[in-house]
Amino acid sequence: MRIRKAVLPVAGLGTRFLPATKAQPKEMLPIVDKPLVQYAVEEVASSGIPMVVFVTGRGKQAIENHFDVSAELEQELAGRGKEELRRQMRSISGMLRFAYVRQQNPRGLGHAILTARDVVDEEPFAVLLSDDVIVNEPPCLKQMLKVFERYECSVIAIQRVPHQTVSSYGVIRGHLVDEPGWEKRLYRLEDMIEKPSPQEAPSNLAVIGRYILTPTIFEALSATTPGAGGEIQLTDGLRRLLAQERVYGYVFEGKRYDAGDKLGFLQATVEIALQRPDLGRAFRKYLRSLHL
Ligand code: G1P
């Protein structure tokens, strides 16, 4: 079984970044000079998955345009002798194949995934939430594919978070899989709960926005009723899936930024800028000059 498709839900309203997101998708907010959503698409490409299915909505056309060829821009750049930049622009659209489905009502992450059902069809697939920017080589998704290739079950990215922050996440209960090769990173899930209070939370192992799912999830989601926040939650669908199939949680290697949050977005911006070969030195010098 190969994973050939990655679903990227991008229909959310982005209210946490208003007014910046009043007339543009939050997924297009740039970290340094690259839109958030491009980080996720590049992770898909470098994990060897050839196709992205965007679950999009009203006001998100900028995302489609971003991953399409812009003949005018390319012509303009070529005319000005900016060949390298022209090549970079072309590589964005040539990176992968893209498909778009519309989620007509924002009814939650689980509902967004269900919207992609006809395009994904009866095969396992990946899901990436572009709010979670994860920097690592090999990429988080590629690490998870190794688990999938070994067990052919659904795999969820997990990370230990401070206990008082569990209510921002799906949280798992599970036990460590004591098999060689996983360096105590692999958990077999027993249960999970969406956005629990610290008292309710079964652990501090939080779900991060990377999933590999078997197509059984579609049946599970069809039977799922609205949960936390009145939305159809992927976590609740996964809970149903757990009753039928094994599901693994993988503590991935890498630094994760919550770019859906203002502070997390700023942290990602600063740290990613510091790592950039073209900016890092000058930016570090500037930060030092602030004497914070
Ligand atoms: C979603 C999921 C949640 C997960 C989180 C990771 O929540 O519902 O289970 O822990 O992504 O970022 P959201 O951040 O969309 O509220």
Coordinates of C-alpha atoms and ligand atoms in Angstrom, one line a residue:
M1 CA 0.0 0.0 0.0
R2 CA 1.4 3.4 -1.0
I3 CA 0.3 6.8 0.1
R4 CA -0.4 8.8 -3.0
K5 CA -2.5 11.6 -1.7
A6 CA -2.2 14.2 1.0
V7 CA -5.3 16.2 2.1
L8 CA -4.8 19.7 3.3
P9 CA -7.8 21.3 4.9
V10 CA -7.7 25.1 4.2
A11 CA -11.3 26.1 4.6
G12 CA -11.0 27.6 8.1
L13 CA -11.9 31.3 8.7
G14 CA -8.7 32.3 10.4
T15 CA -10.4 34.5 13.0
R16 CA -7.4 34.4 15.3
F17 CA -5.5 36.5 12.7
L18 CA -8.1 39.2 12.0
P19 CA -7.8 41.8 10.5
A20 CA -4.9 40.2 8.5
T21 CA -7.3 37.5 7.3
K22 CA -10.3 39.6 6.5
A23 CA -9.6 39.5 2.8
Q24 CA -6.9 36.8 2.4
P25 CA -6.6 33.2 3.6
K26 CA -4.6 32.7 6.8
E27 CA -2.7 29.9 5.0
M28 CA -1.2 32.6 2.8
L29 CA 0.4 34.5 5.7
P30 CA 4.1 34.4 5.1
I31 CA 6.8 33.0 7.4
V32 CA 9.7 35.1 6.2
D33 CA 8.8 35.0 2.4
K34 CA 6.9 31.7 2.0
P35 CA 3.2 31.3 2.7
L36 CA 2.4 28.9 5.6
V37 CA 0.6 26.4 3.3
Q38 CA 3.7 26.1 1.1
Y39 CA 5.7 24.7 4.1
A40 CA 3.1 21.9 4.3
V41 CA 3.1 21.3 0.5
E42 CA 6.9 21.1 0.5
E43 CA 6.7 18.5 3.3
V44 CA 4.4 16.4 1.2
A45 CA 6.7 16.7 -1.8
S46 CA 9.8 15.8 0.1
S47 CA 8.0 12.8 1.7
G48 CA 7.5 11.4 -1.8
I49 CA 3.7 11.8 -2.0
P50 CA 2.7 13.0 -5.5
M51 CA -0.7 14.7 -5.0
V52 CA -2.3 17.3 -2.8
V53 CA -6.0 17.6 -2.3
F54 CA -7.0 20.9 -0.8
V55 CA -10.3 21.1 1.0
T56 CA -11.0 24.8 0.4
G57 CA -13.8 27.2 0.8
R58 CA -15.1 30.7 0.1
G59 CA -12.4 33.4 -0.3
K60 CA -9.5 30.9 -0.7
Q61 CA -8.7 31.5 -4.4
A62 CA -5.3 32.9 -3.5
I63 CA -4.2 29.4 -2.6
E64 CA -5.2 28.0 -6.0
N65 CA -3.5 30.8 -7.7
H66 CA -0.4 30.3 -5.6
F67 CA 0.0 26.7 -6.8
D68 CA -0.8 27.5 -10.4
V69 CA 1.5 28.8 -13.1
S70 CA 1.6 32.6 -13.4
A71 CA 2.5 33.2 -17.0
E72 CA 2.5 37.0 -16.7
L73 CA 4.8 37.0 -13.6
E74 CA 7.2 34.6 -15.2
Q75 CA 7.3 36.6 -18.4
E76 CA 7.9 39.8 -16.4
L77 CA 10.7 38.1 -14.4
A78 CA 12.3 36.7 -17.6
G79 CA 12.2 40.1 -19.2
R80 CA 14.1 41.6 -16.3
G81 CA 16.7 38.9 -16.4
K82 CA 15.6 37.4 -13.0
E83 CA 15.9 33.8 -14.2
E84 CA 16.5 32.3 -10.8
L85 CA 13.4 33.8 -9.4
R86 CA 11.4 32.8 -12.5
R87 CA 12.6 29.2 -12.0
Q88 CA 11.6 29.3 -8.3
M89 CA 8.1 30.5 -9.2
R90 CA 7.7 27.7 -11.8
S91 CA 8.9 25.1 -9.3
I92 CA 6.0 25.9 -6.9
S93 CA 3.4 25.0 -9.5
G94 CA 5.4 22.0 -10.8
M95 CA 6.1 20.5 -7.4
L96 CA 3.0 18.2 -7.3
R97 CA -0.4 17.6 -8.7
F98 CA -3.2 19.6 -7.1
A99 CA -6.9 19.0 -6.7
Y100 CA -9.5 21.1 -5.0
V101 CA -12.7 20.2 -3.3
R102 CA -15.0 22.8 -1.6
Q103 CA -16.3 22.5 2.0
Q104 CA -19.4 24.5 1.8
N105 CA -19.9 24.9 5.5
P106 CA -17.1 25.0 8.0
R107 CA -18.4 22.1 10.2
G108 CA -15.1 21.0 11.6
L109 CA -11.9 19.1 10.7
G110 CA -13.7 15.7 10.5
H111 CA -16.2 17.1 8.1
A112 CA -13.4 18.6 6.0
I113 CA -11.8 15.2 5.7
L114 CA -15.1 13.6 4.7
T115 CA -15.5 16.3 2.0
A116 CA -12.3 14.8 0.3
R117 CA -13.8 11.3 0.3
D118 CA -14.6 11.1 -3.5
V119 CA -11.2 12.4 -4.5
V120 CA -9.2 10.2 -2.1
D121 CA -11.4 7.1 -2.7
E122 CA -10.7 3.8 -1.0
E123 CA -7.0 4.2 -0.3
P124 CA -4.9 5.3 2.6
F125 CA -3.9 9.0 2.6
A126 CA -2.1 11.7 4.6
V127 CA -3.6 14.8 6.3
L128 CA -1.5 17.9 7.1
L129 CA -2.7 20.9 9.0
S130 CA -0.7 23.8 7.8
D131 CA -1.0 25.7 11.1
D132 CA 1.5 23.2 12.4
V133 CA 4.9 24.0 10.9
I134 CA 7.4 21.2 11.5
V135 CA 11.1 21.7 10.7
N136 CA 13.1 18.5 10.4
E137 CA 15.1 16.4 8.0
P138 CA 13.7 13.8 7.4
P139 CA 10.3 15.6 7.5
C140 CA 7.7 14.5 10.0
L141 CA 5.4 13.0 7.4
K142 CA 8.3 10.9 6.0
Q143 CA 9.0 9.6 9.5
M144 CA 5.4 8.6 9.9
L145 CA 5.4 6.8 6.5
K146 CA 8.0 4.4 7.9
V147 CA 5.5 3.4 10.6
F148 CA 2.7 3.0 8.1
E149 CA 4.9 0.9 5.8
R150 CA 5.7 -1.4 8.7
Y151 CA 2.1 -1.8 10.2
E152 CA -0.3 -0.6 7.4
C153 CA -2.5 1.1 10.0
S154 CA -3.4 4.7 10.7
V155 CA -0.6 6.8 12.3
I156 CA -0.9 10.1 14.1
A157 CA 1.8 12.5 15.0
I158 CA 2.1 13.1 18.7
Q159 CA 4.2 15.3 21.0
R160 CA 4.5 15.8 24.7
V161 CA 3.1 19.2 25.7
P162 CA 3.0 21.1 29.0
H163 CA 0.1 19.6 31.0
Q164 CA -1.7 22.9 31.4
T165 CA -1.9 23.3 27.6
V166 CA -3.7 20.0 26.8
S167 CA -7.1 21.7 26.2
S168 CA -5.7 23.1 22.9
Y169 CA -5.3 19.6 21.5
G170 CA -6.5 16.1 20.9
V171 CA -4.9 14.0 23.6
I172 CA -4.2 10.3 23.5
R173 CA -4.1 7.4 25.9
G174 CA -1.8 4.6 24.8
H175 CA 1.0 2.3 25.6
L176 CA 4.5 2.2 24.3
V177 CA 5.3 -0.3 21.6
D178 CA 8.3 -2.1 22.7
E179 CA 9.8 -3.2 19.4
P180 CA 13.3 -2.4 18.1
G181 CA 13.8 0.5 15.7
W182 CA 11.3 3.0 17.2
E183 CA 13.5 4.3 20.0
K184 CA 10.5 4.6 22.4
R185 CA 8.6 6.9 20.0
L186 CA 5.8 4.6 19.0
Y187 CA 2.5 4.2 20.9
R188 CA -0.4 2.0 20.3
L189 CA -3.5 4.1 20.9
E190 CA -6.2 3.0 23.4
D191 CA -8.3 6.1 23.4
M192 CA -8.3 9.8 22.6
I193 CA -10.2 12.9 23.5
E194 CA -10.5 16.2 21.8
K195 CA -9.6 19.3 23.8
P196 CA -9.9 17.8 27.3
S197 CA -9.5 19.9 30.5
P198 CA -6.2 19.2 32.3
Q199 CA -8.2 17.1 34.8
E200 CA -9.8 14.9 32.1
A201 CA -6.7 14.5 29.9
P202 CA -5.4 10.9 29.9
S203 CA -1.8 12.0 29.3
N204 CA 0.1 15.0 28.0
L205 CA 0.7 13.3 24.6
A206 CA -1.0 15.7 22.2
V207 CA -2.0 15.1 18.6
I208 CA -0.1 17.4 16.2
G209 CA -1.5 18.1 12.7
R210 CA 0.0 15.2 10.7
Y211 CA -2.0 12.0 10.1
I212 CA -1.9 8.9 7.9
L213 CA -5.3 7.4 7.7
T214 CA -6.8 4.3 6.3
P215 CA -10.0 4.8 4.2
T216 CA -12.0 3.2 7.1
I217 CA -11.9 6.6 8.6
F218 CA -14.6 7.8 6.1
E219 CA -17.2 5.4 7.5
A220 CA -16.2 6.3 11.0
L221 CA -16.6 10.0 10.2
S222 CA -19.9 9.5 8.5
A223 CA -21.2 8.1 11.8
T224 CA -19.6 10.8 14.0
T225 CA -21.9 13.5 15.5
P226 CA -20.7 17.0 16.4
G227 CA -18.4 17.1 19.4
A228 CA -16.1 19.8 21.0
G229 CA -17.1 23.2 19.7
G230 CA -20.2 21.8 18.0
E231 CA -18.0 20.5 15.2
I232 CA -17.4 17.1 13.6
Q233 CA -14.1 16.3 15.1
L234 CA -11.4 14.1 13.4
T235 CA -10.5 13.0 16.9
D236 CA -14.0 11.6 17.5
G237 CA -13.8 9.8 14.1
L238 CA -10.5 8.3 15.1
R239 CA -11.9 7.1 18.3
R240 CA -14.5 5.1 16.3
L241 CA -11.8 3.9 14.0
L242 CA -9.9 2.6 17.1
A243 CA -12.8 0.2 17.8
Q244 CA -12.2 -1.5 14.4
E245 CA -8.5 -1.1 13.6
R246 CA -5.2 -0.5 15.3
V247 CA -4.0 3.1 15.4
Y248 CA -0.5 4.2 16.3
G249 CA 0.9 7.5 17.7
Y250 CA 4.4 8.5 16.7
V251 CA 6.5 11.0 18.7
F252 CA 8.1 12.6 15.7
E253 CA 11.6 14.2 15.6
G254 CA 11.6 17.9 14.8
K255 CA 10.7 21.3 16.0
R256 CA 7.0 22.2 15.7
Y257 CA 5.6 25.7 15.7
D258 CA 1.9 26.5 16.2
A259 CA 1.6 29.0 13.5
G260 CA -2.1 29.2 14.1
D261 CA -1.3 31.2 17.2
K262 CA 0.2 34.7 17.2
L263 CA 3.0 33.9 19.5
G264 CA 3.8 30.6 17.8
F265 CA 3.7 32.4 14.4
L266 CA 6.3 35.0 15.7
Q267 CA 8.5 32.2 17.1
A268 CA 8.4 30.4 13.7
T269 CA 9.2 33.6 11.9
V270 CA 12.2 34.4 14.1
E271 CA 13.7 30.9 14.2
I272 CA 13.2 30.2 10.6
A273 CA 14.7 33.5 9.6
L274 CA 17.7 32.8 11.8
Q275 CA 18.3 29.6 9.9
R276 CA 18.1 31.1 6.5
P277 CA 21.5 31.3 4.7
D278 CA 20.6 34.6 3.1
L279 CA 19.3 36.4 6.2
G280 CA 20.4 34.5 9.3
R281 CA 23.6 36.5 10.0
A282 CA 22.2 39.9 9.5
F283 CA 19.0 39.1 11.5
R284 CA 21.0 37.6 14.4
K285 CA 23.1 40.8 14.5
Y286 CA 20.0 42.9 14.5
L287 CA 18.4 40.8 17.3
R288 CA 21.6 41.1 19.4
S289 CA 21.5 44.9 18.9
L290 CA 18.2 45.0 20.7
H291 CA 19.8 44.1 24.1
L292 CA 16.6 42.4 25.3
Ligands
G1P1 C1 -6.8 20.3 15.5 C2 -7.2 18.9 16.0 C3 -6.6 18.6 17.4 C4 -5.1 18.7 17.2 C5 -4.6 20.0 16.6 C6 -3.2 20.1 16.3 O1 -7.3 21.3 16.4 O2 -8.7 18.9 16.2 O3 -6.9 17.3 17.8 O4 -4.4 18.4 18.4 O5 -5.4 20.3 15.4 O6 -2.8 21.3 15.8 P1 -7.3 22.8 16.0 O7 -5.9 23.3 16.2 O8 -7.7 22.9 14.6 O9 -8.2 23.5 17.0

